[in-house]
């Protein structure tokens, strides 16, 4: 899921922002590592260089995914959300105070930051709205269609999506159980709406039939 067409990483690579980029430190995390703990109390801002990260809330033994971030996305850790690496992850990280001073020094960057963060916020509200007004099949179909729209890969059978997500992670993302999502995926596969090629890799065989799960 890509939240906006703006890629902050590309902006930071521009010569006029070289000084701004130097205020960030490069950090790496292996797959499944907890990049930022929700209770560490430190406010940082990070930009994803490579890989994907899951922003989530947890309560007791339950987790709910708020967003999946990819290269160029920016996020702040001042909330109660945790951040987990879904794949090997490279981040540019700075503390929030330094980031605020940087925006003062580079005011022309402010509009770009607002657009990127606004995209994340809009997606989060969309997820919450889906939990309230849509069932699990609709939320799963919306996710697969969004991934297909963002995909740059297709073949003779359809649009290839490589989310890299397990069924458990998909369930957390759409706010359902692993069993329910597994049943829905198998139904879509039997109906030849999608094809599963590997873990976290699907082909959308019929986008139109997938949209039928949305009731439209």
Backbone as JSON, one array per atom type, in Angstrom:
{
  "sequence": "XXXXXXXXXXXXXXXXXXXXXXXXXXXXXXXXXXXXXXXXXXXXXXXXXXXXXXXXXXXXXXXXXXXXXXXXXXXXXXXXXXXXXXXXXXXXXXXXXXXXXXXXXXXXXXXXXXXXXXXXXXXXXXXXXXXXXXXXXXXXXXXXXXXXXXXXXXXXXXXXXXXXXXXXXXXXXXXXXXXXXXXXXXXXXXXXXXXXXXXXXXXXXXXXXXXXXXXX",
  "N": [[0.84, -1.19, 0.0], [0.76, 2.01, -1.05], [0.94, 5.24, 0.16], [1.07, 7.8, -0.88], [2.09, 9.64, -3.81], [4.37, 11.0, -3.41], [7.78, 10.73, -2.76], [9.76, 10.77, -0.12], [12.38, 10.06, 0.28], [13.58, 10.36, -2.23], [13.41, 13.11, -2.4], [15.18, 13.87, -0.37], [17.57, 13.12, -1.5], [18.21, 15.09, -3.25], [20.51, 17.69, -4.19], [20.16, 20.18, -2.84], [19.18, 19.43, -0.42], [21.13, 18.16, 0.98], [22.4, 18.85, 3.41], [20.27, 18.6, 5.18], [19.77, 15.82, 5.0], [22.06, 14.86, 6.22], [21.47, 15.09, 8.86], [20.17, 12.89, 9.61], [20.52, 9.49, 10.75], [21.68, 6.36, 9.55], [20.03, 3.33, 10.02], [19.73, -0.19, 10.43], [17.63, -3.1, 10.28], [16.89, -6.51, 10.88], [14.64, -8.84, 9.22], [11.45, -9.14, 10.72], [12.25, -7.97, 13.07], [11.79, -5.79, 15.91], [11.61, -2.58, 15.3], [10.98, -0.17, 16.55], [9.92, 0.19, 19.8], [6.69, 0.36, 21.27], [6.58, 1.49, 23.82], [8.9, 2.81, 24.48], [9.23, 5.49, 24.88], [10.64, 7.45, 23.52], [10.79, 9.98, 21.09], [11.02, 9.79, 17.74], [11.8, 10.43, 14.28], [11.48, 8.84, 11.2], [12.6, 7.82, 7.93], [11.9, 5.56, 5.39], [14.33, 3.73, 3.73], [14.76, 1.28, 2.39], [12.9, -1.78, 2.09], [10.03, -2.94, 4.04], [7.76, -1.82, 6.55], [5.77, -2.47, 9.42], [3.27, -0.73, 11.08], [1.79, -0.81, 14.16], [-0.74, -1.42, 16.69], [-0.93, -2.78, 19.97], [-2.56, -4.84, 22.37], [-2.63, -6.58, 25.24], [-2.83, -9.84, 24.2], [-3.42, -9.22, 21.6], [-3.07, -7.79, 18.35], [-3.16, -5.02, 16.11], [-2.86, -3.91, 12.88], [-1.96, -0.77, 11.71], [-0.8, 0.5, 9.52], [1.13, -0.12, 6.56], [4.33, 0.58, 5.7], [6.49, 1.81, 3.11], [9.45, 2.25, 0.98], [10.51, 5.62, 1.03], [8.42, 6.55, 2.57], [7.49, 8.37, 5.52], [7.56, 8.5, 9.1], [6.53, 9.03, 12.51], [7.55, 8.22, 15.83], [6.16, 8.99, 18.08], [3.72, 8.15, 18.95], [1.62, 5.56, 20.48], [2.13, 3.37, 18.99], [3.81, 0.47, 17.72], [6.67, -0.43, 15.67], [7.46, -2.7, 13.24], [9.78, -4.65, 11.39], [8.98, -5.89, 8.28], [10.48, -6.98, 6.37], [14.02, -7.2, 5.6], [15.25, -4.13, 6.74], [16.0, -0.74, 6.09], [16.56, 2.35, 7.52], [16.42, 5.93, 7.68], [17.06, 7.84, 10.42], [16.13, 10.25, 12.86], [16.0, 12.35, 15.79], [12.96, 13.75, 17.12], [13.07, 16.46, 17.88], [15.32, 17.47, 16.52], [14.36, 17.1, 13.96], [12.2, 18.89, 13.86], [13.57, 21.33, 14.08], [14.95, 21.17, 11.7], [12.95, 21.44, 9.79], [12.39, 24.09, 10.16], [14.73, 25.2, 9.24], [14.66, 24.35, 6.63], [12.21, 25.29, 5.16], [10.84, 24.88, 2.79], [10.55, 22.19, 2.56], [8.49, 21.49, 4.16], [5.84, 21.32, 3.08], [6.05, 18.98, 1.54], [6.5, 17.03, 3.54], [4.09, 17.21, 4.93], [2.29, 16.29, 2.99], [3.1, 13.61, 2.69], [2.79, 12.55, 5.33], [0.1, 13.11, 5.57], [-0.98, 11.33, 3.75], [-0.47, 8.88, 5.02], [-2.02, 9.23, 7.33], [-4.58, 9.47, 6.2], [-4.86, 6.9, 5.13], [-4.87, 5.41, 7.5], [-7.25, 6.27, 8.74], [-8.95, 5.28, 6.82], [-8.64, 2.53, 7.19], [-9.7, 2.26, 9.77], [-12.33, 3.08, 9.29], [-13.1, 1.04, 7.56], [-13.1, -1.14, 9.31], [-15.31, -0.54, 10.84], [-17.49, -0.33, 9.05], [-17.35, -2.29, 7.07], [-17.16, -5.76, 6.04], [-14.96, -8.62, 6.65], [-14.29, -9.84, 4.19], [-14.63, -7.78, 2.34], [-12.71, -5.95, 3.24], [-10.35, -7.41, 2.86], [-10.43, -7.77, 0.07], [-10.23, -5.09, -0.74], [-7.63, -4.51, 0.13], [-6.08, -6.26, -1.5], [-6.73, -5.28, -4.04], [-5.68, -2.69, -3.84], [-2.97, -3.29, -3.58], [-2.58, -4.46, -6.07], [-3.02, -2.28, -7.74], [-0.83, -0.74, -7.09], [1.21, -2.3, -7.94], [3.96, -3.03, -10.09], [4.22, -5.06, -11.78], [3.29, -7.59, -14.06], [1.92, -10.43, -15.81], [1.08, -12.9, -18.33], [-1.11, -13.98, -17.09], [-2.15, -12.25, -15.18], [-2.13, -9.53, -12.75], [0.69, -9.27, -10.77], [1.28, -9.47, -7.34], [3.42, -8.85, -4.64], [3.38, -8.99, -1.62], [4.65, -10.11, 0.55], [3.6, -10.77, 2.96], [2.52, -12.84, 5.66], [-0.27, -15.09, 6.22], [-1.2, -14.63, 8.77], [-0.25, -12.01, 9.23], [-1.65, -10.66, 7.23], [-4.2, -11.01, 8.27], [-4.01, -9.47, 10.6], [-3.75, -7.01, 9.42], [-6.2, -6.56, 8.11], [-7.9, -6.69, 10.18], [-8.99, -9.14, 11.19], [-9.4, -12.69, 11.85], [-6.84, -15.24, 11.61], [-7.81, -17.67, 10.65], [-10.22, -16.92, 9.38], [-9.29, -15.21, 7.29], [-7.67, -16.99, 5.9], [-9.62, -18.79, 4.99], [-11.11, -17.08, 3.32], [-9.17, -16.39, 1.37], [-8.69, -18.93, 0.26], [-11.2, -19.4, -0.84], [-11.27, -17.4, -2.82], [-9.23, -18.34, -4.4], [-10.18, -20.87, -5.23], [-12.33, -19.97, -6.71], [-11.04, -18.87, -8.81], [-10.33, -16.21, -8.82], [-8.06, -15.13, -7.74], [-4.62, -16.21, -7.72], [-2.39, -18.18, -5.88], [1.07, -18.04, -5.57], [3.33, -18.19, -4.01], [4.4, -17.79, -0.58], [2.88, -14.9, 0.49], [2.73, -13.99, -2.09], [0.77, -13.29, -4.83], [-1.37, -13.61, -7.71], [-3.53, -11.49, -9.34], [-6.14, -12.61, -10.94], [-8.6, -11.81, -11.92], [-9.51, -8.73, -11.69], [-12.04, -7.48, -11.83], [-13.87, -9.38, -10.85], [-12.85, -9.59, -8.31], [-13.51, -7.09, -7.35], [-16.19, -7.47, -7.01], [-16.47, -8.49, -4.5], [-16.6, -6.27, -3.01], [-19.1, -5.45, -3.25], [-19.83, -4.01, -5.43]],
  "CA": [[0.0, 0.0, 0.0], [1.51, 3.26, -1.12], [0.03, 6.25, 0.67], [1.16, 9.02, -1.66], [3.07, 9.58, -4.89], [5.57, 11.71, -2.97], [8.81, 9.87, -2.18], [10.61, 11.66, 0.65], [13.78, 9.65, 0.09], [14.04, 11.01, -3.45], [13.59, 14.52, -2.09], [16.4, 14.03, 0.44], [18.73, 12.88, -2.35], [18.49, 16.28, -4.03], [21.66, 18.42, -3.64], [19.79, 21.26, -1.94], [18.8, 18.89, 0.89], [22.25, 17.35, 1.49], [22.6, 19.17, 4.82], [19.15, 18.0, 5.9], [19.96, 14.38, 5.05], [23.13, 14.56, 7.17], [20.93, 15.11, 10.22], [19.61, 11.56, 9.84], [21.47, 8.39, 10.86], [21.21, 5.15, 8.91], [19.89, 2.17, 10.9], [19.23, -1.37, 9.74], [16.96, -4.08, 11.12], [16.56, -7.74, 10.15], [13.22, -9.16, 9.09], [10.68, -9.45, 11.93], [12.76, -7.26, 14.25], [11.02, -4.65, 16.38], [12.44, -1.4, 15.06], [10.68, 0.8, 17.61], [8.98, -0.35, 20.78], [5.67, 1.39, 21.54], [6.66, 2.05, 25.16], [10.26, 3.27, 24.82], [9.12, 6.87, 25.33], [11.47, 8.36, 22.74], [10.13, 10.44, 19.88], [11.93, 9.86, 16.6], [11.22, 10.5, 12.94], [12.29, 8.02, 10.29], [12.25, 7.67, 6.52], [12.29, 4.22, 4.94], [15.2, 3.66, 2.55], [14.43, 0.04, 1.69], [12.14, -2.71, 2.91], [8.68, -2.55, 4.45], [7.57, -1.82, 8.0], [4.37, -2.53, 9.89], [2.94, 0.1, 12.23], [0.69, -1.56, 14.78], [-1.1, -1.25, 18.09], [-1.1, -4.06, 20.64], [-3.2, -4.83, 23.68], [-2.54, -7.94, 25.74], [-2.34, -10.76, 23.17], [-3.99, -8.84, 20.32], [-2.38, -6.75, 17.59], [-3.91, -4.46, 14.99], [-1.98, -3.17, 11.98], [-2.48, 0.52, 11.27], [-0.25, 0.91, 8.23], [2.34, -0.75, 6.01], [5.14, 1.65, 5.12], [7.5, 1.38, 2.15], [10.5, 3.23, 0.69], [10.08, 7.0, 0.83], [7.45, 6.95, 3.57], [8.04, 8.94, 6.76], [6.68, 8.25, 10.23], [7.03, 9.48, 13.81], [7.32, 7.2, 16.85], [5.66, 9.61, 19.31], [2.45, 7.53, 19.32], [1.74, 4.3, 21.21], [2.26, 2.29, 18.01], [5.11, -0.14, 17.5], [7.07, -0.54, 14.27], [8.14, -3.97, 13.02], [10.31, -4.87, 10.04], [8.37, -7.0, 7.54], [11.57, -7.48, 5.54], [15.21, -6.43, 6.0], [14.8, -2.74, 6.74], [16.97, 0.35, 6.24], [15.88, 3.59, 7.87], [17.11, 7.15, 8.07], [16.4, 8.16, 11.69], [16.58, 11.41, 13.63], [15.07, 12.62, 16.88], [11.89, 14.66, 16.71], [13.49, 17.85, 18.08], [16.18, 17.81, 15.38], [13.51, 17.16, 12.78], [11.46, 20.16, 13.89], [14.52, 22.4, 13.74], [15.29, 21.03, 10.29], [11.87, 22.02, 9.0], [12.56, 25.54, 10.24], [15.85, 25.56, 8.37], [14.3, 24.02, 5.25], [10.74, 25.42, 5.15], [10.27, 24.4, 1.53], [10.31, 20.76, 2.72], [7.32, 21.29, 5.02], [4.71, 20.87, 2.28], [6.28, 17.59, 1.17], [6.29, 16.22, 4.74], [2.65, 17.21, 5.23], [1.61, 15.42, 2.02], [3.41, 12.21, 3.0], [2.12, 12.19, 6.57], [-1.33, 13.15, 5.32], [-1.33, 10.08, 3.1], [-0.5, 7.84, 6.05], [-3.19, 9.49, 8.19], [-5.78, 9.13, 5.44], [-4.95, 5.45, 5.07], [-5.24, 4.92, 8.82], [-8.69, 6.5, 8.9], [-9.62, 4.35, 5.92], [-8.64, 1.23, 7.85], [-10.66, 2.32, 10.87], [-13.66, 3.12, 8.68], [-13.38, -0.3, 7.05], [-13.43, -2.02, 10.43], [-16.64, -0.21, 11.34], [-18.57, -0.41, 8.07], [-17.16, -3.34, 6.06], [-16.81, -7.06, 6.6], [-13.58, -9.05, 6.4], [-14.07, -10.11, 2.76], [-14.48, -6.49, 1.67], [-11.42, -5.35, 3.62], [-9.3, -8.17, 2.19], [-10.49, -7.44, -1.36], [-9.69, -3.73, -0.9], [-6.17, -4.58, 0.26], [-5.52, -6.9, -2.69], [-6.88, -4.35, -5.17], [-4.71, -1.59, -3.65], [-1.65, -3.84, -3.91], [-2.53, -4.64, -7.52], [-2.89, -0.96, -8.35], [0.53, -0.24, -6.85], [2.18, -3.23, -8.52], [4.57, -2.69, -11.38], [4.54, -6.34, -12.41], [2.17, -8.39, -14.55], [2.27, -11.4, -16.84], [-0.05, -13.27, -19.17], [-2.25, -14.42, -16.28], [-2.74, -11.16, -14.41], [-1.25, -8.61, -12.03], [1.43, -9.96, -9.71], [1.53, -8.69, -6.13], [4.38, -9.51, -3.76], [3.29, -8.29, -0.33], [5.55, -10.71, 1.52], [2.9, -10.92, 4.24], [1.94, -14.13, 5.99], [-1.72, -15.03, 6.43], [-1.38, -13.99, 10.08], [-0.04, -10.58, 9.06], [-2.8, -10.17, 6.48], [-5.32, -10.95, 9.2], [-3.8, -8.3, 11.46], [-3.93, -5.81, 8.61], [-7.61, -6.35, 7.79], [-8.67, -6.74, 11.41], [-9.76, -10.37, 11.26], [-8.62, -13.81, 12.37], [-6.08, -15.98, 10.61], [-8.69, -18.68, 10.05], [-11.16, -16.26, 8.45], [-8.57, -14.75, 6.1], [-7.26, -18.19, 5.16], [-10.82, -19.29, 4.32], [-11.43, -16.14, 2.24], [-8.18, -16.55, 0.31], [-8.94, -20.2, -0.42], [-12.41, -19.21, -1.64], [-10.88, -16.63, -4.0], [-8.39, -19.2, -5.25], [-11.07, -21.86, -5.86], [-13.18, -19.25, -7.67], [-10.13, -18.38, -9.85], [-10.23, -14.75, -8.75], [-6.64, -14.93, -7.53], [-3.78, -17.41, -7.73], [-1.28, -18.07, -4.93], [2.29, -18.63, -6.14], [4.27, -18.43, -2.91], [3.94, -17.07, 0.6], [2.84, -13.46, 0.3], [2.77, -13.66, -3.52], [-0.47, -13.66, -5.5], [-1.69, -13.03, -9.01], [-4.93, -11.12, -9.46], [-6.58, -13.12, -12.23], [-9.77, -11.06, -12.38], [-9.8, -7.58, -10.83], [-13.47, -7.2, -11.82], [-14.52, -10.32, -9.93], [-12.41, -9.24, -6.97], [-14.3, -5.93, -6.95], [-17.53, -7.92, -6.63], [-16.47, -8.69, -3.06], [-16.89, -4.97, -2.41], [-20.52, -5.18, -3.42], [-20.03, -3.08, -6.55]],
  "C": [[0.88, 1.24, 0.0], [0.56, 4.39, -0.8], [0.02, 7.52, -0.16], [2.19, 8.83, -2.76], [4.38, 10.28, -4.52], [6.53, 10.72, -2.32], [9.81, 10.77, -1.45], [12.08, 11.32, 0.47], [14.36, 10.31, -1.16], [14.27, 12.5, -3.22], [14.9, 14.75, -1.33], [17.67, 13.82, -0.37], [19.09, 14.11, -3.2], [19.61, 17.09, -3.38], [21.27, 19.49, -2.62], [19.39, 20.77, -0.55], [19.9, 18.02, 1.5], [22.48, 17.6, 2.98], [21.49, 18.57, 5.68], [19.34, 16.5, 6.06], [21.04, 14.0, 6.07], [22.64, 14.56, 8.62], [20.23, 13.8, 10.58], [20.74, 10.54, 9.95], [20.86, 7.14, 10.23], [21.17, 4.01, 9.93], [19.29, 1.02, 10.12], [18.62, -2.35, 10.75], [16.69, -5.33, 10.3], [15.06, -7.95, 10.09], [12.64, -9.61, 10.42], [11.17, -8.74, 13.18], [11.83, -6.11, 14.62], [11.9, -3.42, 16.27], [12.23, -0.35, 16.15], [9.61, 0.21, 18.52], [7.96, 0.73, 21.14], [5.82, 2.08, 22.88], [8.05, 2.61, 25.49], [10.3, 4.76, 25.17], [9.94, 7.88, 24.56], [10.77, 8.7, 21.43], [11.15, 10.62, 18.76], [11.12, 9.97, 15.31], [12.1, 9.67, 12.03], [11.71, 8.01, 8.89], [12.74, 6.3, 6.08], [13.13, 4.32, 3.67], [14.89, 2.42, 1.72], [13.72, -0.89, 2.66], [10.75, -2.18, 3.23], [8.56, -2.69, 5.96], [6.09, -1.8, 8.33], [4.22, -1.64, 11.12], [1.7, -0.51, 12.88], [0.46, -1.13, 16.22], [-1.28, -2.62, 18.71], [-1.76, -3.85, 21.99], [-3.31, -6.27, 24.14], [-2.02, -8.85, 24.63], [-2.86, -10.43, 21.78], [-3.16, -7.73, 19.68], [-3.27, -6.3, 16.44], [-2.97, -3.6, 14.16], [-2.65, -1.89, 11.5], [-2.02, 0.88, 9.87], [0.92, 0.02, 7.85], [3.1, 0.34, 5.28], [6.19, 1.07, 4.18], [8.5, 2.48, 1.88], [9.93, 4.61, 0.37], [9.07, 7.48, 1.83], [8.15, 7.44, 4.83], [7.04, 8.69, 7.88], [7.34, 8.74, 11.5], [6.65, 8.45, 14.86], [6.74, 7.79, 18.13], [4.34, 9.0, 19.77], [2.7, 6.25, 20.12], [1.93, 3.11, 20.26], [3.69, 1.76, 17.98], [5.4, -0.21, 16.01], [7.91, -1.8, 14.11], [8.61, -4.08, 11.58], [9.64, -6.08, 9.41], [9.38, -7.67, 6.61], [12.82, -6.79, 6.05], [14.97, -4.95, 5.73], [15.97, -1.79, 6.91], [16.2, 1.64, 6.46], [16.86, 4.73, 8.03], [16.36, 7.68, 9.29], [16.99, 9.42, 12.3], [15.6, 11.61, 14.78], [14.1, 13.72, 16.46], [12.29, 16.12, 16.84], [14.38, 18.32, 16.93], [15.35, 17.96, 14.12], [12.73, 18.47, 12.73], [12.37, 21.33, 13.54], [14.87, 22.37, 12.26], [14.21, 21.63, 9.4], [11.91, 23.55, 9.04], [13.66, 26.0, 9.3], [15.56, 25.31, 6.9], [12.78, 24.1, 5.1], [10.1, 24.9, 3.88], [9.97, 22.9, 1.59], [9.01, 20.49, 3.47], [6.12, 20.74, 4.25], [4.84, 19.41, 1.88], [6.0, 16.66, 2.35], [4.8, 16.11, 5.04], [1.91, 16.28, 4.27], [1.86, 13.95, 2.33], [2.69, 11.76, 4.26], [0.6, 12.2, 6.4], [-1.8, 11.88, 4.63], [-1.42, 8.94, 4.09], [-1.73, 8.0, 6.93], [-4.48, 9.11, 7.48], [-5.97, 7.63, 5.35], [-5.39, 4.86, 6.4], [-6.72, 5.1, 9.08], [-9.49, 5.58, 7.99], [-9.72, 2.96, 6.53], [-9.67, 1.2, 8.96], [-12.09, 2.32, 10.34], [-14.06, 1.74, 8.16], [-13.76, -1.26, 8.15], [-14.85, -1.79, 10.92], [-17.73, -0.59, 10.33], [-18.45, -1.57, 7.08], [-16.82, -4.66, 6.74], [-15.42, -7.48, 6.14], [-13.31, -9.3, 4.92], [-13.88, -8.81, 1.98], [-13.12, -5.86, 1.99], [-10.26, -6.08, 2.95], [-9.27, -7.85, 0.7], [-9.92, -6.05, -1.62], [-8.17, -3.74, -0.81], [-5.55, -5.16, -1.0], [-5.62, -5.99, -3.91], [-5.9, -3.18, -5.06], [-3.3, -2.06, -3.98], [-1.5, -4.02, -5.42], [-2.34, -3.31, -8.23], [-1.47, -0.42, -8.22], [1.59, -1.1, -7.53], [2.69, -2.75, -9.87], [4.83, -3.95, -12.2], [3.25, -7.05, -12.85], [2.71, -9.4, -15.56], [1.0, -11.79, -17.59], [-1.29, -13.68, -18.37], [-2.91, -13.29, -15.5], [-1.7, -10.29, -13.75], [-0.61, -9.34, -10.85], [1.62, -9.01, -8.52], [2.42, -9.51, -5.2], [4.39, -8.75, -2.42], [4.29, -8.82, 0.67], [4.91, -10.98, 2.86], [2.42, -12.35, 4.43], [0.44, -13.97, 6.14], [-2.02, -14.35, 7.76], [-1.24, -12.48, 9.97], [-1.16, -9.95, 8.24], [-4.02, -10.02, 7.39], [-5.22, -9.75, 10.12], [-4.09, -7.01, 10.69], [-5.41, -5.52, 8.34], [-8.51, -6.49, 9.01], [-9.55, -7.96, 11.52], [-8.88, -11.47, 11.86], [-7.88, -14.51, 11.24], [-6.96, -16.99, 9.9], [-9.65, -18.07, 9.03], [-10.46, -15.84, 7.17], [-8.12, -15.92, 5.26], [-8.44, -18.75, 4.37], [-11.18, -18.4, 3.13], [-10.46, -16.28, 1.07], [-8.41, -17.84, -0.47], [-10.18, -20.13, -1.3], [-12.09, -18.45, -2.93], [-10.05, -17.45, -4.96], [-9.25, -20.23, -5.97], [-11.95, -21.22, -6.94], [-12.37, -18.65, -8.82], [-10.19, -16.85, -9.97], [-8.77, -14.36, -8.57], [-5.93, -16.27, -7.63], [-2.65, -17.19, -6.72], [-0.06, -18.77, -5.53], [3.33, -18.97, -5.07], [3.73, -17.67, -1.71], [4.01, -15.56, 0.34], [2.9, -13.04, -1.16], [1.52, -14.19, -4.2], [-0.52, -13.04, -6.89], [-3.18, -12.72, -9.01], [-5.38, -11.52, -10.85], [-7.73, -12.31, -12.81], [-10.07, -9.91, -11.42], [-11.3, -7.28, -10.72], [-14.19, -8.11, -10.84], [-14.09, -10.05, -8.49], [-13.2, -8.04, -6.45], [-15.72, -6.32, -6.52], [-17.62, -8.2, -5.13], [-16.78, -7.39, -2.32], [-18.37, -4.62, -2.52], [-20.8, -4.2, -4.53], [-19.66, -3.76, -7.86]]
}
